[in-house]
Amino acid sequence: MSLTAAAASPNLTTPNPFLSRTTLFKPSQLLTLPRTSRTLISAVSSTISSSDWAVDSWKSKTAHQLPVYPDPDELRSVLTTLETFPPIVFAGEARRLETLLGKAAQGEAFLLQGGDCAESFKEFNANNIRDTFRVFLQMAITLIYGAQMPVIKVGRMAGQFAKPRSDNFETRDGVKLPSYRGDNINGDAFDEKSRIPDPQRLLRAYLQSVGTLNLLRAFATGGYAAMQRVSDWNLDFVEHSEQADRYMELAQRVDEAIGFLSAAGVTQNNPIMNTIEFWISHECLHLPYEQALTREDSTSGLYYDCSAHMLWVGERTRQLDGAHVEFLRGVSNPLGIKVSDKMDPTELVRLCEILNPHNKPGRLTIITRMGADNMRVKLPHLIRAVRQAGLIVTWVSDPMHGNTIKAPCGLKTRPFDSIRAELRAFFDVHDQEGSYPGGVHLEMTGQNVTECIGGSKTVTVNDLNSRYHTHCDPRLNASQSLELAFLIADRLRKDRLKRSSRTDSQMSGSASV
């Protein structure tokens, strides 16, 4: 059932031309700037320049969701070490992503952003990275074919470790311990030693991020992502399913198109045919780590958080006068803002003005997460407020976080039908408002997990315990991810044909006049 029908019924050694040198920050080198007690509430804040910002100015603000380390000296030592490490990504790559996201804001591209809820040290291996990347390729080719537009591929990978928590403590059988906050902070085992924040985990998270991105770069540029391999990307456990049959039919059409292009002179050696662009992203949560990996770009003089190409601020840390917003307003990476049904339209406009005072296309992506019913009620007001303020943003749907429920067995899960319903509402509202649905943000994996219920290869509540591997929230498995991609592609195709029909009618009317 389509969304419309249902509604109606690094390689780190590679030279980079954009960043010829790295500027490292030490406390003694940081700018000493006066700090006032002004608030960021006023719309005048949109004109604030970066001259009153420093990489550590966030420390003058209230910071939520940061761990308390028992040994501050050890934390300082680790952060000093991180300051000497190479950047994970480069400024020029982040600028390139911003340019593409600007196209998505205008309806000329579509963002596919996804990956683990929270990466873990235990599941770090080449096969898991490859399988998630392979699902990305399948979903992207499906979306490209349906939308007939570029798909921007951004992973929640190579740095998505830290997780915000609604409670600082967790209680089991009368035992109260600090909450698990992600493998870069503490361990998920429910014992006192594991739950103590350990600064050394930041070093391991950095190294795992570097290793993950290095492998992703190799897959993206080393031939694995070549278009002529489109038939080889199927995962074994997805075979003999409705999604696999549809995908193989699509792959055959792509193969025919490749044959035509080859005959026309676009050979398989053309970079367009055998490489893709792939970016990484994560939630900006652990501010000391983010500061330690912030660098000044030698070509532009701008600051970039070189832990990821794109960062987002979460629902729990997007306070207008908070530390996370203060940090993010000074770095030049593309930024995301997670928005729930609790967001006030006026507050959203002010937040956009703070983070993007020059209204640069591609700088801001608004990621809505509010459930299908709330989406239809709340999203129109947000779109209208942003439009009336003249702001340029990319609108993206996160249909996962607003649809988390607890199963009778006690495990968290997400019904596939609810995820699909929220996506349908997202597209319907943008169609109604005349704005562009710019992308989708998913928690997904290439593993054959049983964490979200539903889908055509039905995962039931009784199946949850069989392969429930997530360290935090439930993820779509490969089959469910591909099924969702086909639903989105069908909707994009119908919307494209509808726009084309309107254009033809307008041209016909002009000609007759």
Short mmCIF file of C-alpha atoms in Angstrom, two decimals:
data_model
loop_
_atom_site.label_atom_id
_atom_site.label_comp_id
_atom_site.label_asym_id
_atom_site.label_seq_id
_atom_site.Cartn_x
_atom_site.Cartn_y
_atom_site.Cartn_z
CA MET A 1 0.00 0.00 0.00
CA SER A 2 1.52 3.34 -1.01
CA LEU A 3 1.62 6.39 1.20
CA THR A 4 -0.87 8.11 -1.07
CA ALA A 5 -3.20 5.16 -1.39
CA ALA A 6 -3.20 4.59 2.33
CA ALA A 7 -4.00 8.24 2.93
CA ALA A 8 -6.90 7.97 0.62
CA SER A 9 -8.06 4.90 2.23
CA PRO A 10 38.01 8.63 5.78
CA ASN A 11 40.64 7.83 3.99
CA LEU A 12 42.39 10.20 6.40
CA THR A 13 45.62 10.34 4.38
CA THR A 14 43.89 11.62 1.25
CA PRO A 15 44.86 15.28 0.52
CA ASN A 16 41.91 17.63 0.72
CA PRO A 17 41.95 20.89 -1.24
CA PHE A 18 39.60 22.62 1.18
CA LEU A 19 41.61 22.19 4.38
CA SER A 20 45.33 22.55 3.86
CA ARG A 21 46.22 22.76 7.52
CA THR A 22 44.64 22.11 10.90
CA THR A 23 44.47 24.65 13.69
CA LEU A 24 44.43 23.02 17.12
CA PHE A 25 42.89 24.71 20.12
CA LYS A 26 44.40 24.72 23.58
CA PRO A 27 42.98 26.62 26.54
CA SER A 28 45.85 29.10 26.46
CA GLN A 29 45.13 29.88 22.80
CA LEU A 30 41.40 30.47 23.08
CA LEU A 31 40.07 33.95 22.59
CA THR A 32 39.22 35.82 25.78
CA LEU A 33 35.96 37.53 25.03
CA PRO A 34 33.62 39.50 27.31
CA ARG A 35 30.46 37.63 28.19
CA THR A 36 27.30 39.52 29.04
CA SER A 37 24.07 38.35 30.57
CA ARG A 38 22.08 39.06 27.43
CA THR A 39 19.47 36.51 26.44
CA LEU A 40 19.04 34.96 23.03
CA ILE A 41 15.26 35.26 23.07
CA SER A 42 14.92 38.48 21.09
CA ALA A 43 14.67 38.38 17.34
CA VAL A 44 17.57 40.83 17.38
CA SER A 45 19.68 37.78 18.20
CA SER A 46 19.54 36.87 14.54
CA THR A 47 22.11 39.58 13.84
CA ILE A 48 24.63 38.34 16.38
CA SER A 49 28.00 37.89 14.73
CA SER A 50 30.47 35.12 15.46
CA SER A 51 32.87 37.69 16.93
CA ASP A 52 31.41 37.10 20.41
CA TRP A 53 31.70 33.32 20.07
CA ALA A 54 34.58 31.06 21.06
CA VAL A 55 34.93 27.30 21.04
CA ASP A 56 34.44 27.30 24.81
CA SER A 57 31.81 30.07 25.15
CA TRP A 58 29.20 27.35 25.68
CA LYS A 59 30.65 26.88 29.17
CA SER A 60 29.01 30.15 30.25
CA LYS A 61 25.57 28.63 29.51
CA THR A 62 23.47 25.97 31.17
CA ALA A 63 24.39 22.57 29.69
CA HIS A 64 21.92 19.70 29.87
CA GLN A 65 22.57 15.98 29.35
CA LEU A 66 26.32 16.14 30.09
CA PRO A 67 27.86 13.37 32.24
CA VAL A 68 29.62 14.12 35.52
CA TYR A 69 33.06 12.53 35.56
CA PRO A 70 34.55 11.44 38.91
CA ASP A 71 38.07 12.47 37.84
CA PRO A 72 38.07 15.89 36.08
CA ASP A 73 41.85 15.77 35.62
CA GLU A 74 41.60 12.55 33.61
CA LEU A 75 38.88 14.11 31.45
CA ARG A 76 41.08 17.14 30.77
CA SER A 77 43.97 14.86 29.80
CA VAL A 78 41.81 12.94 27.34
CA LEU A 79 40.42 16.13 25.81
CA THR A 80 43.94 17.54 25.41
CA THR A 81 44.88 14.36 23.56
CA LEU A 82 41.84 14.65 21.29
CA GLU A 83 42.84 18.22 20.46
CA THR A 84 46.06 16.87 18.95
CA PHE A 85 44.34 14.20 16.85
CA PRO A 86 43.57 14.71 13.13
CA PRO A 87 40.06 15.85 12.16
CA ILE A 88 37.66 13.03 11.31
CA VAL A 89 36.09 15.02 8.45
CA PHE A 90 37.15 18.07 6.45
CA ALA A 91 35.61 21.50 6.16
CA GLY A 92 35.27 21.33 2.37
CA GLU A 93 33.20 18.15 2.65
CA ALA A 94 30.83 19.85 5.10
CA ARG A 95 30.46 22.79 2.72
CA ARG A 96 29.65 20.42 -0.13
CA LEU A 97 26.93 18.77 1.97
CA GLU A 98 25.49 22.17 2.86
CA THR A 99 25.22 23.00 -0.84
CA LEU A 100 23.30 19.80 -1.55
CA LEU A 101 20.99 20.29 1.43
CA GLY A 102 20.22 23.72 0.03
CA LYS A 103 18.94 21.98 -3.09
CA ALA A 104 16.73 19.74 -0.93
CA ALA A 105 15.25 22.88 0.62
CA GLN A 106 14.14 23.89 -2.88
CA GLY A 107 12.72 20.47 -3.79
CA GLU A 108 15.67 19.64 -6.07
CA ALA A 109 17.12 16.78 -3.97
CA PHE A 110 16.00 14.40 -1.22
CA LEU A 111 17.84 13.59 2.01
CA LEU A 112 18.15 9.98 3.17
CA GLN A 113 19.59 10.06 6.69
CA GLY A 114 19.77 6.94 8.80
CA GLY A 115 21.68 4.47 10.90
CA ASP A 116 21.91 3.15 14.42
CA CYS A 117 20.03 4.66 17.32
CA ALA A 118 23.35 4.44 19.17
CA GLU A 119 26.54 2.84 17.88
CA SER A 120 28.22 0.39 20.21
CA PHE A 121 31.75 -0.85 20.77
CA LYS A 122 30.58 -4.46 20.90
CA GLU A 123 28.95 -4.47 17.45
CA PHE A 124 31.82 -2.65 15.72
CA ASN A 125 32.87 -4.83 12.79
CA ALA A 126 33.23 -4.56 9.03
CA ASN A 127 30.24 -6.78 8.23
CA ASN A 128 27.79 -4.64 10.20
CA ILE A 129 29.09 -1.46 8.58
CA ARG A 130 28.92 -3.04 5.12
CA ASP A 131 25.37 -4.33 5.60
CA THR A 132 24.03 -0.96 6.76
CA PHE A 133 25.82 0.77 3.87
CA ARG A 134 24.33 -1.78 1.46
CA VAL A 135 20.80 -1.04 2.67
CA PHE A 136 21.57 2.66 2.14
CA LEU A 137 22.52 1.91 -1.47
CA GLN A 138 19.33 -0.07 -2.06
CA MET A 139 17.13 2.60 -0.52
CA ALA A 140 18.92 5.40 -2.39
CA ILE A 141 18.57 3.76 -5.81
CA THR A 142 14.89 3.12 -5.07
CA LEU A 143 14.32 6.75 -4.12
CA ILE A 144 16.32 8.10 -7.07
CA TYR A 145 14.26 6.04 -9.47
CA GLY A 146 10.96 7.16 -7.97
CA ALA A 147 11.79 10.82 -7.36
CA GLN A 148 13.97 11.34 -10.44
CA MET A 149 16.20 13.59 -8.37
CA PRO A 150 19.50 13.28 -6.47
CA VAL A 151 19.42 11.53 -3.08
CA ILE A 152 21.77 12.87 -0.40
CA LYS A 153 23.09 9.95 1.65
CA VAL A 154 23.95 10.83 5.27
CA GLY A 155 24.63 8.15 7.87
CA ARG A 156 23.89 8.22 11.57
CA MET A 157 27.29 6.54 11.70
CA ALA A 158 30.92 7.06 12.71
CA GLY A 159 30.10 9.07 15.84
CA GLN A 160 26.47 8.46 16.90
CA PHE A 161 27.29 7.17 20.39
CA ALA A 162 25.90 9.54 23.04
CA LYS A 163 22.19 9.41 23.87
CA PRO A 164 20.08 11.87 25.88
CA ARG A 165 18.18 10.37 28.78
CA SER A 166 14.88 11.39 30.31
CA ASP A 167 16.14 10.37 33.77
CA ASN A 168 19.65 10.53 35.26
CA PHE A 169 19.11 7.23 37.04
CA GLU A 170 17.72 3.80 36.25
CA THR A 171 16.17 1.47 38.84
CA ARG A 172 15.93 -2.32 38.53
CA ASP A 173 14.69 -4.60 41.29
CA GLY A 174 15.20 -1.85 43.83
CA VAL A 175 18.77 -1.09 42.69
CA LYS A 176 19.37 2.50 41.50
CA LEU A 177 22.28 3.28 39.18
CA PRO A 178 23.22 6.12 36.79
CA SER A 179 21.55 5.79 33.39
CA TYR A 180 23.42 4.38 30.41
CA ARG A 181 24.33 7.36 28.20
CA GLY A 182 26.08 5.67 25.29
CA ASP A 183 29.27 3.67 24.86
CA ASN A 184 31.40 6.81 24.60
CA ILE A 185 30.40 7.68 28.18
CA ASN A 186 29.63 4.53 30.20
CA GLY A 187 28.68 0.87 29.81
CA ASP A 188 25.22 -0.60 29.41
CA ALA A 189 25.78 -3.46 31.87
CA PHE A 190 23.69 -2.86 34.97
CA ASP A 191 26.42 -2.69 37.58
CA GLU A 192 28.01 0.19 39.45
CA LYS A 193 31.42 0.01 37.75
CA SER A 194 30.00 -0.02 34.22
CA ARG A 195 27.79 2.99 34.83
CA ILE A 196 30.62 5.28 35.98
CA PRO A 197 31.48 7.78 33.19
CA ASP A 198 34.93 6.92 31.83
CA PRO A 199 36.86 9.56 29.79
CA GLN A 200 38.93 6.85 28.07
CA ARG A 201 35.78 5.82 26.22
CA LEU A 202 35.99 9.11 24.27
CA LEU A 203 39.30 8.00 22.78
CA ARG A 204 37.84 4.65 21.78
CA ALA A 205 34.81 6.39 20.25
CA TYR A 206 37.12 8.63 18.20
CA LEU A 207 39.12 5.66 16.91
CA GLN A 208 35.97 3.69 16.07
CA SER A 209 34.56 6.70 14.22
CA VAL A 210 37.76 7.02 12.19
CA GLY A 211 37.73 3.30 11.37
CA THR A 212 34.06 3.34 10.41
CA LEU A 213 34.44 6.36 8.13
CA ASN A 214 37.58 4.91 6.54
CA LEU A 215 35.64 1.78 5.57
CA LEU A 216 32.65 3.82 4.37
CA ARG A 217 34.95 5.91 2.17
CA ALA A 218 36.41 2.73 0.71
CA PHE A 219 32.95 1.32 -0.03
CA ALA A 220 31.79 4.62 -1.54
CA THR A 221 34.75 5.16 -3.85
CA GLY A 222 36.37 1.74 -4.30
CA GLY A 223 33.86 0.12 -6.64
CA TYR A 224 31.45 -1.44 -4.14
CA ALA A 225 28.89 1.32 -4.79
CA ALA A 226 29.23 1.10 -8.59
CA MET A 227 25.86 1.29 -10.36
CA GLN A 228 26.55 -1.88 -12.31
CA ARG A 229 26.56 -3.76 -8.98
CA VAL A 230 22.97 -2.76 -8.25
CA SER A 231 21.82 -6.38 -8.58
CA ASP A 232 24.45 -7.57 -6.10
CA TRP A 233 23.40 -5.40 -3.16
CA ASN A 234 20.64 -7.71 -1.89
CA LEU A 235 21.09 -9.06 1.62
CA ASP A 236 20.64 -12.81 1.91
CA PHE A 237 17.83 -12.63 4.47
CA VAL A 238 15.85 -10.16 2.32
CA GLU A 239 15.69 -12.59 -0.60
CA HIS A 240 12.43 -14.39 -1.39
CA SER A 241 10.39 -11.45 -0.15
CA GLU A 242 8.11 -8.90 -1.77
CA GLN A 243 10.79 -6.23 -1.27
CA ALA A 244 13.45 -8.39 -2.92
CA ASP A 245 11.22 -9.07 -5.92
CA ARG A 246 10.43 -5.38 -6.38
CA TYR A 247 14.06 -4.46 -5.91
CA MET A 248 15.30 -6.97 -8.49
CA GLU A 249 12.73 -5.67 -10.97
CA LEU A 250 14.05 -2.15 -10.32
CA ALA A 251 17.65 -3.38 -10.64
CA GLN A 252 16.86 -4.83 -14.06
CA ARG A 253 15.53 -1.45 -15.21
CA VAL A 254 18.66 0.26 -13.89
CA ASP A 255 20.84 -2.26 -15.74
CA GLU A 256 18.98 -1.44 -18.95
CA ALA A 257 19.50 2.27 -18.35
CA ILE A 258 23.22 1.67 -17.73
CA GLY A 259 23.39 -0.20 -21.03
CA PHE A 260 21.83 2.77 -22.79
CA LEU A 261 24.27 5.20 -21.12
CA SER A 262 27.24 3.01 -22.07
CA ALA A 263 26.07 2.99 -25.67
CA ALA A 264 25.76 6.78 -25.49
CA GLY A 265 29.36 7.11 -24.31
CA VAL A 266 28.99 7.26 -20.52
CA THR A 267 31.27 4.34 -19.67
CA GLN A 268 31.56 2.43 -16.42
CA ASN A 269 34.85 4.25 -15.75
CA ASN A 270 32.96 7.50 -15.33
CA PRO A 271 33.02 8.52 -11.61
CA ILE A 272 29.24 9.06 -11.73
CA MET A 273 28.86 5.35 -12.44
CA ASN A 274 31.20 3.85 -9.87
CA THR A 275 31.40 6.22 -6.87
CA ILE A 276 28.95 7.94 -4.54
CA GLU A 277 29.14 10.72 -1.98
CA PHE A 278 28.43 9.66 1.59
CA TRP A 279 28.44 11.83 4.71
CA ILE A 280 28.28 11.15 8.44
CA SER A 281 26.26 12.83 11.17
CA HIS A 282 25.39 12.55 14.84
CA GLU A 283 23.63 14.38 17.63
CA CYS A 284 25.75 17.15 19.15
CA LEU A 285 25.50 16.09 22.77
CA HIS A 286 28.91 15.66 24.45
CA LEU A 287 30.13 19.25 24.18
CA PRO A 288 33.65 18.73 25.61
CA TYR A 289 34.29 16.09 22.90
CA GLU A 290 32.81 18.32 20.17
CA GLN A 291 34.94 21.26 21.30
CA ALA A 292 38.09 19.14 21.26
CA LEU A 293 37.47 18.25 17.60
CA THR A 294 36.60 21.77 16.45
CA ARG A 295 39.10 23.28 14.03
CA GLU A 296 39.59 26.56 12.18
CA ASP A 297 39.48 26.12 8.41
CA SER A 298 42.58 27.70 6.92
CA THR A 299 40.88 28.68 3.66
CA SER A 300 37.83 30.45 5.09
CA GLY A 301 38.74 31.27 8.69
CA LEU A 302 35.49 29.60 9.79
CA TYR A 303 35.23 27.04 12.56
CA TYR A 304 34.03 23.50 11.83
CA ASP A 305 33.24 20.69 14.23
CA CYS A 306 35.34 18.05 12.49
CA SER A 307 33.77 15.11 14.34
CA ALA A 308 31.06 14.89 11.63
CA HIS A 309 29.87 16.57 8.46
CA MET A 310 26.45 17.33 9.94
CA LEU A 311 25.30 17.72 13.55
CA TRP A 312 21.88 18.08 15.07
CA VAL A 313 20.56 19.48 18.33
CA GLY A 314 18.02 17.31 20.11
CA GLU A 315 14.64 17.95 21.68
CA ARG A 316 16.17 17.98 25.19
CA THR A 317 19.07 20.36 24.44
CA ARG A 318 17.67 22.99 22.06
CA GLN A 319 17.08 25.71 24.69
CA LEU A 320 17.54 29.13 23.07
CA ASP A 321 19.97 30.28 25.76
CA GLY A 322 21.48 26.82 26.39
CA ALA A 323 25.02 25.56 25.95
CA HIS A 324 24.35 23.34 22.95
CA VAL A 325 22.77 26.11 20.88
CA GLU A 326 25.60 28.43 21.91
CA PHE A 327 28.21 25.96 20.66
CA LEU A 328 26.41 25.15 17.42
CA ARG A 329 25.79 28.75 16.40
CA GLY A 330 29.54 29.23 16.04
CA VAL A 331 30.46 26.18 13.94
CA SER A 332 29.80 26.23 10.20
CA ASN A 333 28.63 22.64 9.70
CA PRO A 334 25.15 21.96 8.33
CA LEU A 335 22.87 21.64 11.36
CA GLY A 336 19.68 19.76 12.17
CA ILE A 337 17.03 20.71 14.72
CA LYS A 338 14.88 17.92 16.15
CA VAL A 339 11.33 19.24 16.58
CA SER A 340 8.45 17.56 18.41
CA ASP A 341 4.82 18.60 18.81
CA LYS A 342 5.95 20.64 21.84
CA MET A 343 7.77 23.18 19.65
CA ASP A 344 6.20 26.63 19.57
CA PRO A 345 6.29 28.24 16.08
CA THR A 346 7.71 31.50 17.44
CA GLU A 347 10.43 29.64 19.32
CA LEU A 348 11.36 27.70 16.17
CA VAL A 349 11.76 30.92 14.20
CA ARG A 350 14.00 32.38 16.92
CA LEU A 351 16.07 29.22 17.05
CA CYS A 352 16.54 29.30 13.27
CA GLU A 353 17.59 32.96 13.44
CA ILE A 354 20.18 32.18 16.11
CA LEU A 355 21.67 29.21 14.27
CA ASN A 356 21.44 30.68 10.77
CA PRO A 357 21.57 34.49 11.05
CA HIS A 358 22.53 34.87 7.37
CA ASN A 359 19.67 32.59 6.20
CA LYS A 360 22.06 30.44 4.19
CA PRO A 361 20.41 27.62 2.20
CA GLY A 362 21.42 24.17 3.45
CA ARG A 363 22.57 25.38 6.85
CA LEU A 364 19.42 24.25 8.71
CA THR A 365 17.43 21.04 8.46
CA ILE A 366 14.29 20.82 10.59
CA ILE A 367 13.69 17.19 11.57
CA THR A 368 10.10 16.72 12.70
CA ARG A 369 9.19 13.89 15.08
CA MET A 370 5.69 14.04 16.49
CA GLY A 371 3.44 11.13 15.46
CA ALA A 372 0.94 11.12 12.59
CA ASP A 373 -1.99 12.84 14.32
CA ASN A 374 0.17 15.59 15.84
CA MET A 375 1.94 16.04 12.51
CA ARG A 376 -1.28 16.99 10.75
CA VAL A 377 -2.18 19.49 13.50
CA LYS A 378 1.19 20.99 14.46
CA LEU A 379 3.38 20.91 11.34
CA PRO A 380 1.29 23.37 9.26
CA HIS A 381 1.76 26.09 11.91
CA LEU A 382 5.54 25.53 11.95
CA ILE A 383 5.78 25.66 8.16
CA ARG A 384 3.74 28.88 8.00
CA ALA A 385 5.78 30.56 10.74
CA VAL A 386 9.07 29.72 9.05
CA ARG A 387 7.75 30.84 5.66
CA GLN A 388 6.39 34.12 7.03
CA ALA A 389 9.78 34.85 8.59
CA GLY A 390 11.39 34.35 5.17
CA LEU A 391 13.64 31.54 6.42
CA ILE A 392 15.17 28.88 4.20
CA VAL A 393 15.14 25.41 5.78
CA THR A 394 15.07 21.79 4.67
CA TRP A 395 12.07 19.93 6.09
CA VAL A 396 12.72 16.29 7.03
CA SER A 397 10.57 13.64 8.71
CA ASP A 398 11.81 11.45 11.56
CA PRO A 399 8.89 8.99 11.80
CA MET A 400 10.61 6.87 14.45
CA HIS A 401 10.80 8.76 17.75
CA GLY A 402 7.17 9.80 17.95
CA ASN A 403 6.00 6.20 17.61
CA THR A 404 7.84 4.31 20.34
CA ILE A 405 5.70 2.07 22.53
CA LYS A 406 6.35 -0.57 25.19
CA ALA A 407 5.38 -4.13 24.27
CA PRO A 408 3.79 -6.47 26.85
CA CYS A 409 7.18 -8.21 27.21
CA GLY A 410 8.66 -4.92 28.44
CA LEU A 411 10.75 -4.13 25.34
CA LYS A 412 10.42 -0.88 23.46
CA THR A 413 9.21 -1.22 19.88
CA ARG A 414 7.80 0.82 17.00
CA PRO A 415 4.89 -0.32 14.81
CA PHE A 416 5.69 -0.14 11.09
CA ASP A 417 2.15 1.04 10.37
CA SER A 418 2.62 4.03 12.71
CA ILE A 419 5.92 4.93 11.04
CA ARG A 420 4.25 4.78 7.64
CA ALA A 421 1.30 6.86 8.88
CA GLU A 422 3.59 9.63 10.13
CA LEU A 423 5.45 9.73 6.82
CA ARG A 424 2.14 9.90 4.97
CA ALA A 425 1.06 12.82 7.17
CA PHE A 426 4.39 14.57 6.53
CA PHE A 427 3.94 14.40 2.75
CA ASP A 428 0.26 15.34 2.94
CA VAL A 429 0.93 18.45 5.00
CA HIS A 430 3.69 19.67 2.68
CA ASP A 431 1.43 19.06 -0.31
CA GLN A 432 -1.29 21.07 1.43
CA GLU A 433 1.09 23.92 2.37
CA GLY A 434 2.91 24.06 -0.96
CA SER A 435 6.27 23.37 0.70
CA TYR A 436 8.89 20.73 -0.06
CA PRO A 437 9.26 17.43 1.84
CA GLY A 438 13.04 17.40 1.82
CA GLY A 439 13.94 14.04 3.29
CA VAL A 440 13.60 11.28 5.85
CA HIS A 441 15.58 10.50 9.02
CA LEU A 442 15.48 6.84 10.15
CA GLU A 443 16.88 4.58 12.83
CA MET A 444 17.78 1.48 10.83
CA THR A 445 20.31 -1.29 10.46
CA GLY A 446 21.46 -3.80 7.87
CA GLN A 447 21.14 -6.57 10.43
CA ASN A 448 18.22 -9.00 10.49
CA VAL A 449 16.90 -7.71 13.82
CA THR A 450 13.40 -7.99 15.27
CA GLU A 451 12.94 -4.64 16.99
CA CYS A 452 10.14 -2.86 15.09
CA ILE A 453 6.90 -4.80 14.65
CA GLY A 454 5.02 -5.10 11.36
CA GLY A 455 6.05 -4.79 7.73
CA SER A 456 5.23 -7.21 4.94
CA LYS A 457 7.61 -9.82 6.43
CA THR A 458 5.63 -9.43 9.60
CA VAL A 459 7.56 -9.10 12.85
CA THR A 460 5.15 -9.75 15.72
CA VAL A 461 5.35 -8.84 19.38
CA ASN A 462 6.22 -12.48 20.05
CA ASP A 463 9.25 -12.16 17.73
CA LEU A 464 10.85 -9.26 19.60
CA ASN A 465 12.96 -11.38 21.94
CA SER A 466 14.49 -13.45 19.14
CA ARG A 467 16.86 -10.84 17.66
CA TYR A 468 16.52 -7.68 19.77
CA HIS A 469 20.06 -6.26 19.70
CA THR A 470 19.69 -2.49 20.05
CA HIS A 471 21.52 -0.68 22.84
CA CYS A 472 18.85 1.98 23.00
CA ASP A 473 15.82 2.39 20.72
CA PRO A 474 14.31 -0.08 18.21
CA ARG A 475 15.52 0.06 14.59
CA LEU A 476 14.04 -0.93 11.26
CA ASN A 477 15.70 -4.02 9.83
CA ALA A 478 16.85 -4.20 6.21
CA SER A 479 13.57 -5.59 4.88
CA GLN A 480 11.48 -2.96 6.66
CA SER A 481 13.86 -0.19 5.55
CA LEU A 482 13.61 -1.22 1.90
CA GLU A 483 9.82 -1.54 2.13
CA LEU A 484 9.65 1.99 3.50
CA ALA A 485 11.91 3.23 0.70
CA PHE A 486 9.50 1.83 -1.90
CA LEU A 487 6.56 3.53 -0.18
CA ILE A 488 8.40 6.86 -0.14
CA ALA A 489 9.52 6.42 -3.77
CA ASP A 490 5.93 5.75 -4.84
CA ARG A 491 4.79 8.94 -3.11
CA LEU A 492 7.65 11.00 -4.56
CA ARG A 493 6.84 9.68 -8.03
CA LYS A 494 3.15 10.57 -7.73
CA ASP A 495 3.98 14.03 -6.39
CA ARG A 496 6.44 14.52 -9.26
CA LEU A 497 3.85 13.54 -11.85
CA LYS A 498 1.28 15.82 -10.20
CA ARG A 499 3.67 18.79 -10.35
CA SER A 500 4.51 17.98 -13.95
CA SER A 501 0.82 17.87 -14.84
CA ARG A 502 0.25 21.25 -13.20
CA THR A 503 3.18 22.74 -15.12
CA ASP A 504 1.91 21.35 -18.41
CA SER A 505 -1.54 22.79 -17.71
CA GLN A 506 -0.09 26.21 -16.93
CA MET A 507 2.03 26.17 -20.09
CA SER A 508 -0.98 25.10 -22.13
CA GLY A 509 -3.03 27.93 -20.63
CA SER A 510 -0.31 30.46 -21.41
CA ALA A 511 -0.06 29.24 -24.98
CA SER A 512 -3.81 29.53 -25.52
CA VAL A 513 -3.81 33.06 -24.13
#
